[in-house]
mmCIF file of N, CA and C in Angstrom:
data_model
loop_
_atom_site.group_PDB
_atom_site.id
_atom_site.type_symbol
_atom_site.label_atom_id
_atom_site.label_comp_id
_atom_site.label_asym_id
_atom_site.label_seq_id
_atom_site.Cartn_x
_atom_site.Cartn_y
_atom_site.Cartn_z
ATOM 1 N N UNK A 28 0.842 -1.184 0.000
ATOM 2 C CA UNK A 28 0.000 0.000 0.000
ATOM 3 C C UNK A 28 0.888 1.249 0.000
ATOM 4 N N UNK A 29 0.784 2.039 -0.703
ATOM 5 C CA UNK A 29 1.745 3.709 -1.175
ATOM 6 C C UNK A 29 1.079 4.414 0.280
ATOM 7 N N UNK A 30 2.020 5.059 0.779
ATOM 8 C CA UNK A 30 1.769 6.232 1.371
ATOM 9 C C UNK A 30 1.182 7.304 0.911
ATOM 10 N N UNK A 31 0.640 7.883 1.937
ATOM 11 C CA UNK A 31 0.142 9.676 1.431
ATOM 12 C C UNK A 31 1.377 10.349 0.912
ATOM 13 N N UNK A 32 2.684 10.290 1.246
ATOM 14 C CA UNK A 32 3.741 10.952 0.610
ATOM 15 C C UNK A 32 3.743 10.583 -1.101
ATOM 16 N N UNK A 33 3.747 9.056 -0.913
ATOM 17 C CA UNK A 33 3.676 8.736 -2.359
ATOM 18 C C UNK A 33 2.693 9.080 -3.374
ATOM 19 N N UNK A 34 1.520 9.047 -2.546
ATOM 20 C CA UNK A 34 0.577 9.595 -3.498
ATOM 21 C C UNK A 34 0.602 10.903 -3.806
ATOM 22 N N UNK A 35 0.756 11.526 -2.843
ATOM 23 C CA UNK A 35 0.907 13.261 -3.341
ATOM 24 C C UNK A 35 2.071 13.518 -4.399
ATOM 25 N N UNK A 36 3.148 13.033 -4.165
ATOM 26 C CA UNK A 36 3.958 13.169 -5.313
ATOM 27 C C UNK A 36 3.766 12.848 -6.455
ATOM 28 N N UNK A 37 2.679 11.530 -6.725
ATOM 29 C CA UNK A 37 2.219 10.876 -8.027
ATOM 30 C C UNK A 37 1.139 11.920 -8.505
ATOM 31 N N UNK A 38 0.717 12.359 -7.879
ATOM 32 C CA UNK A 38 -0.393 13.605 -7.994
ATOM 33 C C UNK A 38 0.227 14.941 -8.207
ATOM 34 N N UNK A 39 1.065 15.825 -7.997
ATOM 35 C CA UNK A 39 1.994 16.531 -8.125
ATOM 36 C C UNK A 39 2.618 16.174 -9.616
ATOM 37 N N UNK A 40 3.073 14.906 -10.060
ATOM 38 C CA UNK A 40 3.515 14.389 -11.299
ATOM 39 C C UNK A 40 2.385 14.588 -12.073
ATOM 40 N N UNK A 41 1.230 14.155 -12.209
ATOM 41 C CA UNK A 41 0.100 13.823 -12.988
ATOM 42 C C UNK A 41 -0.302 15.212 -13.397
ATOM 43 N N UNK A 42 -0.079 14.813 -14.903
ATOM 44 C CA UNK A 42 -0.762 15.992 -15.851
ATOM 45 C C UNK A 42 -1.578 15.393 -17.080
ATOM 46 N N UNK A 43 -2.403 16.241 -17.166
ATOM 47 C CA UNK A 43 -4.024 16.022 -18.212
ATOM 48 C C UNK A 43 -3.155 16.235 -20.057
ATOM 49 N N UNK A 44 -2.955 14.963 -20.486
ATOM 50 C CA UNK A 44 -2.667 15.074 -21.696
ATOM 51 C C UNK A 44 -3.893 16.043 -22.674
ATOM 52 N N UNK A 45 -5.190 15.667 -22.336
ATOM 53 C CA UNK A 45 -6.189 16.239 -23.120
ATOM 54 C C UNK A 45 -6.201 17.643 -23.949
ATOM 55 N N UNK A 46 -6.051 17.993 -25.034
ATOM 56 C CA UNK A 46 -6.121 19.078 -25.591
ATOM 57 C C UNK A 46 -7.433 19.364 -25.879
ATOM 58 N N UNK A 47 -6.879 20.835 -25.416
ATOM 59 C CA UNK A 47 -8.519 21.640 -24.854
ATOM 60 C C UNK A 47 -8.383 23.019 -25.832
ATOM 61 N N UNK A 48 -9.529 23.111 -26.747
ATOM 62 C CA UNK A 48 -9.633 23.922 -27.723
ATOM 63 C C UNK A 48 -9.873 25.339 -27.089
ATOM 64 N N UNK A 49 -9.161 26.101 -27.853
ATOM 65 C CA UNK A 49 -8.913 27.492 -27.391
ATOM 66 C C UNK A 49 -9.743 28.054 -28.294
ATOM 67 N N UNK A 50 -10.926 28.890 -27.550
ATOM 68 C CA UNK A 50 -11.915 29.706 -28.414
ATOM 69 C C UNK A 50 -10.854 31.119 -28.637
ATOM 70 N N UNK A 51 -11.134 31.451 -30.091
ATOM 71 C CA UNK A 51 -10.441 33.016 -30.505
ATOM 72 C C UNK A 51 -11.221 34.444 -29.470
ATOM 73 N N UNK A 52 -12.303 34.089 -29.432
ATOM 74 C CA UNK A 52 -13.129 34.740 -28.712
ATOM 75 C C UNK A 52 -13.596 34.831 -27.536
ATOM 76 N N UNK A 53 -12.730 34.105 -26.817
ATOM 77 C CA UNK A 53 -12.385 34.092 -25.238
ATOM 78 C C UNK A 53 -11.696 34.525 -24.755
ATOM 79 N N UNK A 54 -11.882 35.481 -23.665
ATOM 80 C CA UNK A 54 -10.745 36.292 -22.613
ATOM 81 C C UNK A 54 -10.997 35.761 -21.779
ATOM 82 N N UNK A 55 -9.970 35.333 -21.182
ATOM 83 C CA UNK A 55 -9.673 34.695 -19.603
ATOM 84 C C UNK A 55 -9.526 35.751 -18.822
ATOM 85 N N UNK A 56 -9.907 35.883 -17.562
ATOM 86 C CA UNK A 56 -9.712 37.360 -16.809
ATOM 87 C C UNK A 56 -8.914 36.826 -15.758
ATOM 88 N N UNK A 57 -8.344 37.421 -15.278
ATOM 89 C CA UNK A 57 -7.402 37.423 -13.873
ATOM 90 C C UNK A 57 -7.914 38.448 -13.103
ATOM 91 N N UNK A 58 -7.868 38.795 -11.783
ATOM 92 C CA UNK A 58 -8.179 39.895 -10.759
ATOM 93 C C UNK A 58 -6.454 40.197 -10.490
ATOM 94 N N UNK A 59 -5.470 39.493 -10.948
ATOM 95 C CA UNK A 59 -4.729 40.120 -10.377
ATOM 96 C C UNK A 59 -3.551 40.322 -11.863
ATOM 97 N N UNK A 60 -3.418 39.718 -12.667
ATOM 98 C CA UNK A 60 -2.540 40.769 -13.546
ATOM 99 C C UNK A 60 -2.479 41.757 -14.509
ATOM 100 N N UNK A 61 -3.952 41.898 -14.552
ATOM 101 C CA UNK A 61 -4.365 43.099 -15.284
ATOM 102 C C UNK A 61 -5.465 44.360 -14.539
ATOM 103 N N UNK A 62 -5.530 45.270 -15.161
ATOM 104 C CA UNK A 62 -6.723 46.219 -14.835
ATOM 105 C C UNK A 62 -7.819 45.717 -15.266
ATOM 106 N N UNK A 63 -9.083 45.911 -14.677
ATOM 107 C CA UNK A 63 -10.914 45.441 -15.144
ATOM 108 C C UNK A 63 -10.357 46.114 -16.604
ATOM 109 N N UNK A 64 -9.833 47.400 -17.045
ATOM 110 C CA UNK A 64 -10.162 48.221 -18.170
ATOM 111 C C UNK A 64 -9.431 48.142 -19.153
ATOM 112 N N UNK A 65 -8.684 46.811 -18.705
ATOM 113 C CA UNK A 65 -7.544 46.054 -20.036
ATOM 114 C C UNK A 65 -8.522 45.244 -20.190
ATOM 115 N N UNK A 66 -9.280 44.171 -19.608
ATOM 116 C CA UNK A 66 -10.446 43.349 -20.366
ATOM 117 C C UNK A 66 -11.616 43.961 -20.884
ATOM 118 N N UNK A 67 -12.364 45.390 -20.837
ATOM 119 C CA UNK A 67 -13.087 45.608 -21.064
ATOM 120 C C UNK A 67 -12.229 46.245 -23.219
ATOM 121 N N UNK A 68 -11.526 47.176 -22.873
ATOM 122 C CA UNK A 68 -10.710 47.814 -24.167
ATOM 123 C C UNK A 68 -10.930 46.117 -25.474
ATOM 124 N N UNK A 69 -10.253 45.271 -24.225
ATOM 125 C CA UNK A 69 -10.064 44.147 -25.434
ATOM 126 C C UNK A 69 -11.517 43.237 -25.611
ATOM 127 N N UNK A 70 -12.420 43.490 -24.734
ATOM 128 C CA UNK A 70 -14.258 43.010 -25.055
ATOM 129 C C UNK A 70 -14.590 43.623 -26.344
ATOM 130 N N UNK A 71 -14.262 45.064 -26.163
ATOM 131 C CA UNK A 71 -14.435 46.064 -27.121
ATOM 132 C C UNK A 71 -14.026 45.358 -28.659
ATOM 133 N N UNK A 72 -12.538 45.151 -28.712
ATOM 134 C CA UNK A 72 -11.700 44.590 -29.683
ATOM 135 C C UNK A 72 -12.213 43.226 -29.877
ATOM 136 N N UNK A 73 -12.404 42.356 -29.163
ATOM 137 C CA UNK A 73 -13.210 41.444 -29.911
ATOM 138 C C UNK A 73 -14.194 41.360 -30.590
ATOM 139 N N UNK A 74 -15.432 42.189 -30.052
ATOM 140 C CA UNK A 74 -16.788 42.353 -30.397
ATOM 141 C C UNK A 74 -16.750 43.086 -31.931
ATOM 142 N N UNK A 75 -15.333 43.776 -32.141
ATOM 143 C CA UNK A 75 -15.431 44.536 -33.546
ATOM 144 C C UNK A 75 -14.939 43.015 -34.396
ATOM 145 N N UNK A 76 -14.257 42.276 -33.877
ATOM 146 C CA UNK A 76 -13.774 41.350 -34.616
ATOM 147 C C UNK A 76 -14.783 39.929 -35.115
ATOM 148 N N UNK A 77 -15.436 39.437 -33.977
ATOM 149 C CA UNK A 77 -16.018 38.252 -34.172
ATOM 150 C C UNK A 77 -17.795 38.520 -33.662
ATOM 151 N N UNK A 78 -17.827 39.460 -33.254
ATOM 152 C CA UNK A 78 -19.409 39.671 -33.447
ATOM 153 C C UNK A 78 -19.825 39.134 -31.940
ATOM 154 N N UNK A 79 -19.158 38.173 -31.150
ATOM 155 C CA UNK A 79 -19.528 37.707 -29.779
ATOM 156 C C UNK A 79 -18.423 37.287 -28.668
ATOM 157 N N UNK A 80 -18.596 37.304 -27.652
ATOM 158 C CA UNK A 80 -16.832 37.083 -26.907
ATOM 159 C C UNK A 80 -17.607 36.026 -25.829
ATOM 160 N N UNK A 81 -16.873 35.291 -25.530
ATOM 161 C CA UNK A 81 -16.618 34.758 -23.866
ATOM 162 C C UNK A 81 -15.742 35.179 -22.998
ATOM 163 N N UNK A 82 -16.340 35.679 -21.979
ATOM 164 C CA UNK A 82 -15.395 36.352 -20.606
ATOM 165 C C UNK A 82 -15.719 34.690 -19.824
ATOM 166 N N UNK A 83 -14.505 34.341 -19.451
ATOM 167 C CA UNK A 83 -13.957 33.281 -18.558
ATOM 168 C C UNK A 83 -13.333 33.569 -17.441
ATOM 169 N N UNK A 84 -13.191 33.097 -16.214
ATOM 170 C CA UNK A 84 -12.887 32.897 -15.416
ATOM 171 C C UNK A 84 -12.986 32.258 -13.944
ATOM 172 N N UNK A 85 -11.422 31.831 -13.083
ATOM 173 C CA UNK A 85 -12.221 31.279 -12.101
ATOM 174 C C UNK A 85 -11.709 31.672 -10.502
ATOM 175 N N UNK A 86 -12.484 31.313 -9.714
ATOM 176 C CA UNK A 86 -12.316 31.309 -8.607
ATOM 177 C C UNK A 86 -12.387 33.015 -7.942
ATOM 178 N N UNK A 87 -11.355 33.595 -7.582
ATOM 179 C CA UNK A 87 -11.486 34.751 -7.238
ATOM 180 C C UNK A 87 -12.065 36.142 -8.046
ATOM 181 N N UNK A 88 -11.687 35.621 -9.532
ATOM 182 C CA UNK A 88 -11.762 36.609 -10.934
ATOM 183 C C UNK A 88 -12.855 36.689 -11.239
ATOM 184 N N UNK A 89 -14.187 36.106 -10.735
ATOM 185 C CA UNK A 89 -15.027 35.450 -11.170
ATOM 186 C C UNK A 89 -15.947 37.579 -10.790
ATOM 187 N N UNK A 90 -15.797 37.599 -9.917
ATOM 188 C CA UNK A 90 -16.530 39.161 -9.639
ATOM 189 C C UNK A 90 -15.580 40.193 -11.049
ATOM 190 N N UNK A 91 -14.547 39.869 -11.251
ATOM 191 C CA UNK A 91 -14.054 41.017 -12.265
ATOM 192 C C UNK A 91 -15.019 40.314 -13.568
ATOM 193 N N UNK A 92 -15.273 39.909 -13.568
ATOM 194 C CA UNK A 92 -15.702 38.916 -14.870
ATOM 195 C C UNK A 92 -17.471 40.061 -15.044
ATOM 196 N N UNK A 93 -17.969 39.592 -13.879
ATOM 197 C CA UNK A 93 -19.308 40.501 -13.954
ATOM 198 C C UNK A 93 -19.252 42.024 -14.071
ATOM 199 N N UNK A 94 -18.113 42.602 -13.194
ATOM 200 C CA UNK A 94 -18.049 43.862 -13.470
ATOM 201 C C UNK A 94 -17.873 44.296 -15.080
ATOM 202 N N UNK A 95 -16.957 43.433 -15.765
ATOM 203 C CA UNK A 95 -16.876 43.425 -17.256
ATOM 204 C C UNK A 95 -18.323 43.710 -17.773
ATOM 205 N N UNK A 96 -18.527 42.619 -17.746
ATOM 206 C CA UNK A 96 -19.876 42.351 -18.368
ATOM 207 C C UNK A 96 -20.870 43.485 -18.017
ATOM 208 N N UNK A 97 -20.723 44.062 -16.747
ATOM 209 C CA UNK A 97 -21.738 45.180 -16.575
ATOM 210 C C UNK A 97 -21.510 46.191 -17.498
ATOM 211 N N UNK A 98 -20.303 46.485 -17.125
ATOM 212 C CA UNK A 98 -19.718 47.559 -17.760
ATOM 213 C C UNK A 98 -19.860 47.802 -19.487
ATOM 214 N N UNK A 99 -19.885 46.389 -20.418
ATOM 215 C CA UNK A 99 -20.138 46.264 -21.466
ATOM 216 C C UNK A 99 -21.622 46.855 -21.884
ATOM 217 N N UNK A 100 -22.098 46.071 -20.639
ATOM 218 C CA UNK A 100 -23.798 46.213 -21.132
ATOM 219 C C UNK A 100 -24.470 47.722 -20.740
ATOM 220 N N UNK A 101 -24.002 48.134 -19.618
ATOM 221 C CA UNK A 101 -24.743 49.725 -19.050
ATOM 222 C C UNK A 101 -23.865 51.027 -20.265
ATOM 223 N N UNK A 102 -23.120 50.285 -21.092
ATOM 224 C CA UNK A 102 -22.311 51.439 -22.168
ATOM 225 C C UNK A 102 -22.986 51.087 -23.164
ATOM 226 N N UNK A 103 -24.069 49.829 -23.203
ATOM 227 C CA UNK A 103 -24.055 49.650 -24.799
ATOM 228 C C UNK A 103 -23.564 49.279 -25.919
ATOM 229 N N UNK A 104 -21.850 48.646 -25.413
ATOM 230 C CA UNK A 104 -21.014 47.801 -26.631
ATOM 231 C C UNK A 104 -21.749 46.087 -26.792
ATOM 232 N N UNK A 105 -22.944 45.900 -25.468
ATOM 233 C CA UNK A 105 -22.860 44.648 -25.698
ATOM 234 C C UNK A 105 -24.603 44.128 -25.035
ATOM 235 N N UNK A 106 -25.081 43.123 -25.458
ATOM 236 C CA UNK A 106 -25.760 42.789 -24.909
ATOM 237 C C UNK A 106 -25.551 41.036 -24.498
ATOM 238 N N UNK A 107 -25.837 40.028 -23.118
ATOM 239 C CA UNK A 107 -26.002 39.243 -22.450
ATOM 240 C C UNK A 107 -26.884 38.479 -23.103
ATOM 241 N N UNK A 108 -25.640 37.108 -23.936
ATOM 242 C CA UNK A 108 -26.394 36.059 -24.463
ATOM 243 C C UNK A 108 -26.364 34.703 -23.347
ATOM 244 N N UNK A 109 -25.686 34.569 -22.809
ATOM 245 C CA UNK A 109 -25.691 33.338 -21.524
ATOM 246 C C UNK A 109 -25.042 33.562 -20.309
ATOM 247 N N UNK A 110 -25.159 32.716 -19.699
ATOM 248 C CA UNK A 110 -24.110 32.719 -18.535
ATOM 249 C C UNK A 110 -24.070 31.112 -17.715
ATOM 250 N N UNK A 111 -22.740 30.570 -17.378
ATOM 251 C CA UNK A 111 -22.874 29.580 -17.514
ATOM 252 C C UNK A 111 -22.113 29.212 -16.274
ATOM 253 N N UNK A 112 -22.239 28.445 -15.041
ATOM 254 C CA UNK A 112 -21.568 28.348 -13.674
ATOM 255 C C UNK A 112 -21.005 26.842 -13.488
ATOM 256 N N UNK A 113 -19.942 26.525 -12.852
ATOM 257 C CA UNK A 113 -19.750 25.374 -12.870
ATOM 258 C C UNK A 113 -18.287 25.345 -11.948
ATOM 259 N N UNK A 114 -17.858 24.044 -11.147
ATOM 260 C CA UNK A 114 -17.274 23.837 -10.503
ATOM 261 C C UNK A 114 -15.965 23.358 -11.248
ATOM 262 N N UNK A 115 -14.866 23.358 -11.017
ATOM 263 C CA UNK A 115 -13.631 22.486 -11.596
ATOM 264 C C UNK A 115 -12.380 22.505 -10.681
ATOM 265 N N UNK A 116 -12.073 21.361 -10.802
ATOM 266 C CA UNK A 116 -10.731 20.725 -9.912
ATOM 267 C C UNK A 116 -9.535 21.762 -10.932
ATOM 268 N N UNK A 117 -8.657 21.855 -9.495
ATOM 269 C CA UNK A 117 -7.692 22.622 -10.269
ATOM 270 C C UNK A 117 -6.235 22.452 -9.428
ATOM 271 N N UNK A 118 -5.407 21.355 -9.455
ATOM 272 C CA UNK A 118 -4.372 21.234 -8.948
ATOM 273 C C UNK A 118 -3.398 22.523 -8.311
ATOM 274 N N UNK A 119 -2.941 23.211 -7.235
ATOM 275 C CA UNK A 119 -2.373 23.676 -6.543
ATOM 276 C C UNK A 119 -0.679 23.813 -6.851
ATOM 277 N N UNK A 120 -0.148 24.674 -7.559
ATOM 278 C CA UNK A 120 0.982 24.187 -7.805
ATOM 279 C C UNK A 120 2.080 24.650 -6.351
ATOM 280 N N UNK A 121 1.717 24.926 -5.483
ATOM 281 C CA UNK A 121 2.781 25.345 -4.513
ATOM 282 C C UNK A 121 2.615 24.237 -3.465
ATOM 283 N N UNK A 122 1.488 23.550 -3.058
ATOM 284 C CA UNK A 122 1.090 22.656 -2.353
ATOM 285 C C UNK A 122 1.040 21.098 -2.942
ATOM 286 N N UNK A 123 0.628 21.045 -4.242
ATOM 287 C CA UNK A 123 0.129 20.038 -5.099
ATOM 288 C C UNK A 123 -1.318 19.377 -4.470
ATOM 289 N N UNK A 124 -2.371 19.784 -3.786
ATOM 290 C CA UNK A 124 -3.414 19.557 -3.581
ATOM 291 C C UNK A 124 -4.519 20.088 -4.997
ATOM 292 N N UNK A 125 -4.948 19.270 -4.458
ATOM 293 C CA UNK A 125 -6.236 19.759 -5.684
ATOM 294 C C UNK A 125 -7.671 20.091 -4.985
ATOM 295 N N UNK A 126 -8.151 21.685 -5.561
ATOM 296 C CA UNK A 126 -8.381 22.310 -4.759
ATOM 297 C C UNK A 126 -10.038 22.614 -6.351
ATOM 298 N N UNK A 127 -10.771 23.079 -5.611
ATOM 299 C CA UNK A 127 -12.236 22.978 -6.660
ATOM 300 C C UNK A 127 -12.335 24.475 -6.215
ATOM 301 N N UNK A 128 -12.575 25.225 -7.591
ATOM 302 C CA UNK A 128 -12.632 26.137 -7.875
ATOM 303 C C UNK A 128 -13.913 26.886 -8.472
ATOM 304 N N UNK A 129 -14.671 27.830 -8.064
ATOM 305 C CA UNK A 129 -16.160 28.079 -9.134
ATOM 306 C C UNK A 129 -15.531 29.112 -10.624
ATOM 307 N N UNK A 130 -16.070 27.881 -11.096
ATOM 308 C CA UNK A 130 -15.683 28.977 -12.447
ATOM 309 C C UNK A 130 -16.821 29.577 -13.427
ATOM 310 N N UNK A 131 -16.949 30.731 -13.915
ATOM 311 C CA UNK A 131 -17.666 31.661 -14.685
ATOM 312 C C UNK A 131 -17.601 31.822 -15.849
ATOM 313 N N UNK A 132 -18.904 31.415 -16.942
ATOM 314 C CA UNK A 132 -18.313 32.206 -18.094
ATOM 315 C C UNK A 132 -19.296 32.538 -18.683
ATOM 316 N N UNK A 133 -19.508 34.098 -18.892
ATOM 317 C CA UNK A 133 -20.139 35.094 -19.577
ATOM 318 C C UNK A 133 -19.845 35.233 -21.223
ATOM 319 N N UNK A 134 -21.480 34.555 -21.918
ATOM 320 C CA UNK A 134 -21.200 34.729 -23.518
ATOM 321 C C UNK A 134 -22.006 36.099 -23.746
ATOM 322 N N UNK A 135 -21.613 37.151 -24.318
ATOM 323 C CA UNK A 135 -22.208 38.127 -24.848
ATOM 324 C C UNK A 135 -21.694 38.857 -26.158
ATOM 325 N N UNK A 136 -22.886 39.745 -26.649
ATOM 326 C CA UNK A 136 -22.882 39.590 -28.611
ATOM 327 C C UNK A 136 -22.749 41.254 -28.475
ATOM 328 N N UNK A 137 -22.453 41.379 -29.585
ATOM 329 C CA UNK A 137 -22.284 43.124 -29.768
ATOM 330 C C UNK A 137 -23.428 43.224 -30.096
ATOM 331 N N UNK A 138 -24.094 44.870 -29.696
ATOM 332 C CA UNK A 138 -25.121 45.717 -29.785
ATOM 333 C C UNK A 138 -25.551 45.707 -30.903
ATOM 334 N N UNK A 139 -26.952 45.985 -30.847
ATOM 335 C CA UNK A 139 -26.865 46.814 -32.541
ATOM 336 C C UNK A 139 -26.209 48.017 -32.593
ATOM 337 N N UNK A 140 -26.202 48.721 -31.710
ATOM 338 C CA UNK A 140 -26.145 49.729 -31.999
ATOM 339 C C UNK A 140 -24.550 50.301 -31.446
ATOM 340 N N UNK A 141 -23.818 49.333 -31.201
ATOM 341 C CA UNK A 141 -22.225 49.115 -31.171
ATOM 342 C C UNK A 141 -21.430 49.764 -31.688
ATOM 343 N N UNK A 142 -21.168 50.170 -32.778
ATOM 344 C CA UNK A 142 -20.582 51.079 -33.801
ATOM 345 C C UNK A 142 -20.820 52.266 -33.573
ATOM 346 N N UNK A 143 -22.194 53.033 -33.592
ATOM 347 C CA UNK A 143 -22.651 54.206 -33.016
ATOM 348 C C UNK A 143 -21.787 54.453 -32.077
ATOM 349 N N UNK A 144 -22.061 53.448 -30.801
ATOM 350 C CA UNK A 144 -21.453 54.058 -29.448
ATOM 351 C C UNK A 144 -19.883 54.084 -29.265
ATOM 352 N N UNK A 145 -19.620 53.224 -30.552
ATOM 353 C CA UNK A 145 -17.837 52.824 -30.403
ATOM 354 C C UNK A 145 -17.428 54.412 -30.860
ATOM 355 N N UNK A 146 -17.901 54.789 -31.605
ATOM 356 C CA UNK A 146 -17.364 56.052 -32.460
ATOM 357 C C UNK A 146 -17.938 57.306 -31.756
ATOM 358 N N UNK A 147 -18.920 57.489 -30.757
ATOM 359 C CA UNK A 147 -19.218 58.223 -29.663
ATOM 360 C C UNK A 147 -18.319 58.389 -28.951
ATOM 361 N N UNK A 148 -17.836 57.158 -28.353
ATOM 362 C CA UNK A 148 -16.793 56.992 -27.115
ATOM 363 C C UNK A 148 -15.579 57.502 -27.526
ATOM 364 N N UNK A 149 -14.989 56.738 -28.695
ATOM 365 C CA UNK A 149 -13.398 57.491 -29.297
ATOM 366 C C UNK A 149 -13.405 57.640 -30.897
ATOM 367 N N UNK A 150 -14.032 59.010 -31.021
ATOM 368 C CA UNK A 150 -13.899 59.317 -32.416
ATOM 369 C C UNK A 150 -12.622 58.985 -33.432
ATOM 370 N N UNK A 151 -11.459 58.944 -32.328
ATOM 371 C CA UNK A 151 -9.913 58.609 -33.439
ATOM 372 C C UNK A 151 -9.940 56.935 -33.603
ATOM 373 N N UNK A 152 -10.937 56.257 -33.421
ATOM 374 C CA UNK A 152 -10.606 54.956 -33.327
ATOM 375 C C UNK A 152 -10.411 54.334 -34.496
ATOM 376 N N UNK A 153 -10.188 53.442 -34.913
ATOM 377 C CA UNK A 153 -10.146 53.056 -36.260
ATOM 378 C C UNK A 153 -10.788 51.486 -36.212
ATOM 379 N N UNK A 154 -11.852 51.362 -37.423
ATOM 380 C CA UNK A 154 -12.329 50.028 -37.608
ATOM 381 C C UNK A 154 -11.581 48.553 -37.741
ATOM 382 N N UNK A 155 -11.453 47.809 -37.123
ATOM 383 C CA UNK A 155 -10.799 46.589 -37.447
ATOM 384 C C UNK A 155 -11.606 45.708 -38.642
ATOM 385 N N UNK A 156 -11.076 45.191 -39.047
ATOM 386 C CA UNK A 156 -11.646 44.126 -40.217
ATOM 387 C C UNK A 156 -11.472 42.905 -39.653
ATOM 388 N N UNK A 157 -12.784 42.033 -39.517
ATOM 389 C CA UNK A 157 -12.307 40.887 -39.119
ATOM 390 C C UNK A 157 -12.687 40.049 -40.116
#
């Protein structure tokens, strides 16, 4: 029978081969290495690009995530197509415990009336082509 030492180290070793598809239109948010107003600039920049974004995030980030989303929607770059809640294991890398995390993710679509308000807000802006 393995010890708890042994097992934690085999657990500590153990990584998820699975490749996990990266949406173009997903921002992952952090609370701690960016400003709320570096994810909102780049909500902006997506929404000119692909027409809809996912704001992701988990555990603590999960309140910057809504403030986003408010912020999108009370300006008018965006309106609230889902929202979607869910739990996930998430290994500890300083401890190696695995620790369950709530994670968030906000799908929302550009305005109609998006463009109007983009060119309200910063007349020098320039259109992206996506």
């Amino acid at each position: 029978m393995a010890s708890i030492d042994e097992i934690a180290e085999k657990i500590k070793k153990f990584k998820i081969t699975e490749k996990v598809e990266h949406k173009k239109n997903r921002i992952q948010v952090s609370n701690t290495k960016k400003p709320i107003y570096f994810y909102v600039n780049l909500a902006k920049k997506y929404l000119q690009q692909y027409e809809e974004i996912e704001l992701s995030a988990l555990g603590m980030a999960t309140g910057s995530v809504i403030g986003i989303s408010e912020i999108l929607k009370n300006n008018n770059f965006a309106v609230l197509k889902d929202i979607k809640t869910s739990t996930v294991k998430v290994c500890n890398e300083t401890t190696g415990r695995i620790v369950c995390k709530a994670k968030l993710e906000i799908s929302m679509e550009k305005s109609k009336v998006f463009e109007e308000v983009l060119s309200r807000a910063n007349p020098n802006l320039k259109k992206i082509n996506g």
